[in-house]
Amino acid sequence: MRDFYSIAIDGPSGAGKSSQARAIAEKYGFIYVDTGAIYRTVGLAAFRRGIDRKDEAAVVAMLPELDIRMAYDENGAQCMYLNGEDVSKEIRMPEISICASDVSAHGKVRAYLLEMQRKLARENNVVMDGRDIGTVVLPDAELKIFLTASAEARARRRLLEHKSKGIEISFEEVLKDIQYRDQQDSSRDAAPLAQAEDAWLVDCSETDFDETFAALCALIEEKLNIPSEN
Ligand code: DC
C-alpha cells in the first residue's frame, strides 16, 4: 500500500492538461505538478545563455549551474524559480515553448530532472501532467489519463490563452508551433510523448472545459474511490 495517490495526465501541447490538472488538484486536495514548467525553465536558461539547444552536451553542461525550484503561491499556482528569480511568467512566452521542446528531447536532460519529479510524488498526493508521466516518471500511478484533441482545436484554445495574456500571435503561428512540438515531442528517442498501455484516453476536441472536467472526475472517483474536498 502506497502512502500517496498519483494521477498522471499526459498528452500533446494545448490539450488543456494543466487547467484540468489544476482543477482536479483543487477538487481532491492534491498538489498539482506541471512538469512542462520544469522543462520550460531549462529552455529559458539555455535561451538566455545563447546555448545551442540542439547540442545535448552544451545543455547538459549548463545544468549544474541551474538552481531550479518550484513553489506554490497563495492561490495554489505553481511558480518556477531559476537561480532565485521568479520566471513563472517568462517561461510562458511562445518562443520559450520551442526552447523547452528542444531541450526536453535530450535523454540526459530528462534523466537529470527525473528524481525531482518522482520525489514530489513520493511525498504528496499528486496530479502531475506532462508527456511521459504515465510511461516513465510514474509508471505505477494509480490513474493514468491521456488527454488529447485535434491540433486545430488545441491551437484555437492556445490562441485565446495568449490573447488573454496580451500576447500578440496569429492562429497560423500557434498552429505551426503546436505541430512542430507534436512532431518533435512524439518522435524523439528519449521518453517520447506516448499513451501508456494502461492509460485512459480522453479526447476533448468536441467538449468544453466543464464537460471534460466532469469526465475526468468520473474516472477519478470510479478508479481511485476518493471523495472530493470541494
Ligand atoms: O506542457 P508544456 O507545453 O508546458 O511543455 C513544454 C515542453 O516540454 C513540451 O514541448 C515538451 C516538454 N515536456 C516533456 O518533454 N516532458 C514533460 N513531462 C513535460 C514537458
Short mmCIF file of C-alpha atoms and ligand atoms in Angstrom, two decimals:
data_model
loop_
_atom_site.label_atom_id
_atom_site.label_comp_id
_atom_site.label_asym_id
_atom_site.label_seq_id
_atom_site.Cartn_x
_atom_site.Cartn_y
_atom_site.Cartn_z
CA MET A 1 0.00 0.00 0.00
CA ARG A 2 1.45 3.34 -1.02
CA ASP A 3 1.20 6.39 1.18
CA PHE A 4 0.03 8.74 -1.55
CA TYR A 5 -2.01 8.67 -4.71
CA SER A 6 -0.63 9.73 -8.08
CA ILE A 7 -2.68 10.78 -11.07
CA ALA A 8 -0.69 11.06 -14.31
CA ILE A 9 -2.03 13.19 -17.14
CA ASP A 10 -0.14 13.09 -20.43
CA GLY A 11 -0.96 14.46 -23.84
CA PRO A 12 0.13 16.86 -26.55
CA SER A 13 0.62 20.62 -26.17
CA GLY A 14 -2.53 22.62 -25.69
CA ALA A 15 -4.90 19.76 -24.87
CA GLY A 16 -5.84 21.54 -21.65
CA LYS A 17 -3.85 19.25 -19.34
CA SER A 18 -2.72 21.98 -17.00
CA SER A 19 -6.08 23.67 -16.46
CA GLN A 20 -7.76 20.30 -15.94
CA ALA A 21 -4.99 19.09 -13.64
CA ARG A 22 -5.15 22.28 -11.59
CA ALA A 23 -8.91 21.94 -11.15
CA ILE A 24 -8.54 18.27 -10.21
CA ALA A 25 -5.89 19.13 -7.62
CA GLU A 26 -8.17 21.70 -6.06
CA LYS A 27 -11.20 19.42 -6.02
CA TYR A 28 -9.46 16.44 -4.45
CA GLY A 29 -6.87 18.25 -2.30
CA PHE A 30 -3.84 17.01 -4.28
CA ILE A 31 -0.86 19.10 -5.30
CA TYR A 32 -0.55 19.91 -8.98
CA VAL A 33 2.82 19.41 -10.63
CA ASP A 34 3.26 20.95 -14.07
CA THR A 35 6.37 19.18 -15.35
CA GLY A 36 6.36 21.18 -18.59
CA ALA A 37 7.24 24.23 -16.46
CA ILE A 38 10.44 22.49 -15.37
CA TYR A 39 11.50 21.90 -18.99
CA ARG A 40 10.48 25.45 -19.81
CA THR A 41 12.77 26.74 -17.07
CA VAL A 42 15.71 24.80 -18.54
CA GLY A 43 14.72 26.04 -22.02
CA LEU A 44 14.66 29.62 -20.77
CA ALA A 45 18.11 29.26 -19.20
CA ALA A 46 19.53 27.92 -22.49
CA PHE A 47 17.81 30.71 -24.42
CA ARG A 48 19.22 33.42 -22.16
CA ARG A 49 22.71 31.99 -22.35
CA GLY A 50 22.56 31.66 -26.13
CA ILE A 51 23.27 27.93 -25.90
CA ASP A 52 22.57 25.77 -28.95
CA ARG A 53 19.56 23.86 -27.63
CA LYS A 54 20.04 21.00 -30.06
CA ASP A 55 23.54 20.40 -28.63
CA GLU A 56 22.95 17.91 -25.80
CA ALA A 57 26.45 18.26 -24.32
CA ALA A 58 26.15 22.05 -24.15
CA VAL A 59 22.73 21.90 -22.50
CA VAL A 60 23.88 19.23 -20.03
CA ALA A 61 26.99 21.25 -19.12
CA MET A 62 24.73 24.12 -18.09
CA LEU A 63 22.50 22.05 -15.76
CA PRO A 64 24.68 22.05 -12.61
CA GLU A 65 24.70 25.85 -12.74
CA LEU A 66 20.92 25.98 -12.54
CA ASP A 67 19.08 26.09 -9.27
CA ILE A 68 15.53 25.16 -10.28
CA ARG A 69 12.86 25.35 -7.62
CA MET A 70 9.12 25.11 -7.52
CA ALA A 71 6.81 26.83 -5.09
CA TYR A 72 3.09 27.45 -4.78
CA ASP A 73 1.59 30.91 -4.36
CA GLU A 74 -1.39 31.77 -2.15
CA ASN A 75 -3.79 30.69 -4.95
CA GLY A 76 -2.09 27.34 -5.27
CA ALA A 77 -0.48 28.28 -8.60
CA GLN A 78 2.88 26.68 -9.30
CA CYS A 79 5.72 29.22 -9.59
CA MET A 80 9.14 28.46 -11.04
CA TYR A 81 12.37 29.96 -9.75
CA LEU A 82 15.60 29.96 -11.71
CA ASN A 83 18.62 30.76 -9.56
CA GLY A 84 16.33 32.61 -7.17
CA GLU A 85 14.45 34.62 -9.82
CA ASP A 86 10.72 34.10 -10.35
CA VAL A 87 10.47 33.16 -14.03
CA SER A 88 6.87 31.87 -13.93
CA LYS A 89 5.66 34.43 -16.45
CA GLU A 90 8.61 34.44 -18.79
CA ILE A 91 8.57 30.67 -19.33
CA ARG A 92 5.10 31.01 -20.91
CA MET A 93 6.34 33.11 -23.84
CA PRO A 94 5.76 31.34 -27.18
CA GLU A 95 9.48 31.30 -28.09
CA ILE A 96 10.26 29.53 -24.82
CA SER A 97 7.79 26.74 -25.73
CA ILE A 98 10.05 25.81 -28.61
CA CYS A 99 13.17 26.05 -26.41
CA ALA A 100 11.51 23.73 -23.87
CA SER A 101 10.64 21.20 -26.55
CA ASP A 102 14.22 21.35 -27.88
CA VAL A 103 15.96 20.80 -24.52
CA SER A 104 13.45 18.14 -23.47
CA ALA A 105 14.47 15.95 -26.42
CA HIS A 106 17.81 15.16 -24.71
CA GLY A 107 17.89 11.95 -22.67
CA LYS A 108 20.45 13.32 -20.20
CA VAL A 109 18.34 16.39 -19.52
CA ARG A 110 15.34 14.16 -18.84
CA ALA A 111 17.35 11.88 -16.56
CA TYR A 112 18.62 14.89 -14.61
CA LEU A 113 15.06 16.11 -13.93
CA LEU A 114 13.53 12.71 -13.18
CA GLU A 115 14.26 12.47 -9.47
CA MET A 116 12.89 15.94 -8.78
CA GLN A 117 9.55 14.83 -10.24
CA ARG A 118 9.47 11.42 -8.53
CA LYS A 119 10.29 12.92 -5.13
CA LEU A 120 7.19 15.13 -5.31
CA ALA A 121 5.05 12.06 -5.92
CA ARG A 122 6.65 10.13 -3.04
CA GLU A 123 5.83 12.90 -0.61
CA ASN A 124 2.39 14.13 -1.74
CA ASN A 125 -0.87 13.18 -3.36
CA VAL A 126 -0.12 14.49 -6.83
CA VAL A 127 -1.76 15.14 -10.11
CA MET A 128 1.17 15.51 -12.47
CA ASP A 129 0.97 16.49 -16.10
CA GLY A 130 3.49 16.16 -18.91
CA ARG A 131 4.39 13.88 -21.80
CA ASP A 132 5.95 10.82 -20.14
CA ILE A 133 4.41 10.77 -16.68
CA GLY A 134 2.44 7.55 -17.13
CA THR A 135 5.16 5.86 -19.17
CA VAL A 136 8.41 6.88 -17.41
CA VAL A 137 8.12 9.22 -14.43
CA LEU A 138 5.32 7.49 -12.52
CA PRO A 139 4.73 4.11 -14.18
CA ASP A 140 2.92 2.93 -11.02
CA ALA A 141 0.49 5.87 -10.89
CA GLU A 142 -2.91 4.76 -9.64
CA LEU A 143 -4.64 6.51 -12.53
CA LYS A 144 -3.27 7.47 -15.94
CA ILE A 145 -5.08 9.72 -18.35
CA PHE A 146 -4.06 10.57 -21.90
CA LEU A 147 -5.79 13.83 -22.76
CA THR A 148 -5.78 14.81 -26.39
CA ALA A 149 -7.59 16.88 -29.04
CA SER A 150 -7.09 17.75 -32.70
CA ALA A 151 -4.23 20.18 -33.49
CA GLU A 152 -6.74 22.79 -34.71
CA ALA A 153 -8.86 22.60 -31.55
CA ARG A 154 -5.71 22.93 -29.43
CA ALA A 155 -4.42 25.89 -31.48
CA ARG A 156 -7.76 27.69 -31.12
CA ARG A 157 -7.63 27.33 -27.32
CA ARG A 158 -3.96 28.32 -27.07
CA LEU A 159 -4.66 31.42 -29.16
CA LEU A 160 -7.36 32.54 -26.72
CA GLU A 161 -4.99 31.92 -23.81
CA HIS A 162 -2.24 34.04 -25.43
CA LYS A 163 -4.74 36.79 -26.27
CA SER A 164 -5.98 36.91 -22.67
CA LYS A 165 -2.38 37.50 -21.58
CA GLY A 166 -1.88 40.22 -24.19
CA ILE A 167 0.50 38.10 -26.29
CA GLU A 168 0.16 39.05 -29.98
CA ILE A 169 0.28 35.98 -32.19
CA SER A 170 -1.74 34.64 -35.15
CA PHE A 171 -3.71 31.39 -35.35
CA GLU A 172 -1.31 30.13 -38.07
CA GLU A 173 1.71 30.76 -35.85
CA VAL A 174 0.13 28.97 -32.90
CA LEU A 175 -0.85 26.01 -35.09
CA LYS A 176 2.66 25.82 -36.55
CA ASP A 177 4.17 25.87 -33.07
CA ILE A 178 1.83 23.08 -31.94
CA GLN A 179 2.59 20.95 -34.99
CA TYR A 180 6.34 21.46 -34.53
CA ARG A 181 6.14 20.40 -30.90
CA ASP A 182 3.80 17.46 -31.59
CA GLN A 183 6.25 16.15 -34.15
CA GLN A 184 9.35 16.68 -32.01
CA ASP A 185 7.82 15.54 -28.69
CA SER A 186 6.42 12.34 -30.25
CA SER A 187 9.35 11.34 -32.41
CA ARG A 188 12.30 11.85 -30.04
CA ASP A 189 14.12 8.74 -28.77
CA ALA A 190 14.10 9.79 -25.12
CA ALA A 191 10.74 9.24 -23.42
CA PRO A 192 8.60 10.40 -26.33
CA LEU A 193 5.05 11.57 -25.87
CA ALA A 194 3.07 8.35 -25.77
CA GLN A 195 -0.07 6.93 -24.26
CA ALA A 196 0.76 4.36 -21.57
CA GLU A 197 -0.87 0.99 -22.21
CA ASP A 198 -2.93 1.32 -19.06
CA ALA A 199 -3.91 4.99 -19.60
CA TRP A 200 -7.47 6.11 -20.24
CA LEU A 201 -7.82 8.04 -23.49
CA VAL A 202 -9.90 11.21 -23.27
CA ASP A 203 -10.38 13.20 -26.50
CA CYS A 204 -11.62 16.71 -25.75
CA SER A 205 -11.76 18.09 -29.33
CA GLU A 206 -15.53 18.40 -29.11
CA THR A 207 -16.04 19.01 -25.39
CA ASP A 208 -15.68 22.21 -23.41
CA PHE A 209 -13.77 22.57 -20.16
CA ASP A 210 -16.67 21.62 -17.87
CA GLU A 211 -17.64 18.56 -19.89
CA THR A 212 -14.05 17.33 -19.99
CA PHE A 213 -13.64 18.02 -16.27
CA ALA A 214 -16.80 16.03 -15.47
CA ALA A 215 -15.50 13.08 -17.49
CA LEU A 216 -12.13 13.19 -15.69
CA CYS A 217 -13.75 13.44 -12.25
CA ALA A 218 -15.98 10.47 -13.04
CA LEU A 219 -12.87 8.45 -13.90
CA ILE A 220 -11.07 9.54 -10.73
CA GLU A 221 -13.96 8.75 -8.45
CA GLU A 222 -14.53 5.39 -10.06
CA LYS A 223 -10.90 4.28 -10.24
CA LEU A 224 -9.50 5.79 -7.03
CA ASN A 225 -12.65 5.68 -4.97
CA ILE A 226 -11.92 9.04 -3.34
CA PRO A 227 -14.34 11.78 -2.31
CA SER A 228 -13.85 15.38 -3.48
CA GLU A 229 -12.73 18.03 -0.97
CA ASN A 230 -14.64 20.84 -2.72
O1 DC B 1 3.46 21.10 -21.23
P1 DC B 1 4.27 22.25 -21.85
O2 DC B 1 3.74 22.67 -23.16
O3 DC B 1 4.46 23.39 -20.91
O4 DC B 1 5.73 21.61 -22.09
C1 DC B 1 6.78 22.31 -22.72
C2 DC B 1 7.66 21.33 -23.45
O5 DC B 1 8.33 20.48 -22.52
C3 DC B 1 6.93 20.39 -24.42
O6 DC B 1 7.08 20.80 -25.77
C4 DC B 1 7.56 19.04 -24.22
C5 DC B 1 8.36 19.15 -22.97
N1 DC B 1 7.89 18.26 -21.91
C6 DC B 1 8.38 16.97 -21.89
O7 DC B 1 9.14 16.60 -22.78
N2 DC B 1 8.06 16.13 -20.88
C7 DC B 1 7.22 16.52 -19.91
N3 DC B 1 6.93 15.65 -18.93
C8 DC B 1 6.67 17.82 -19.93
C9 DC B 1 7.01 18.66 -20.96
#
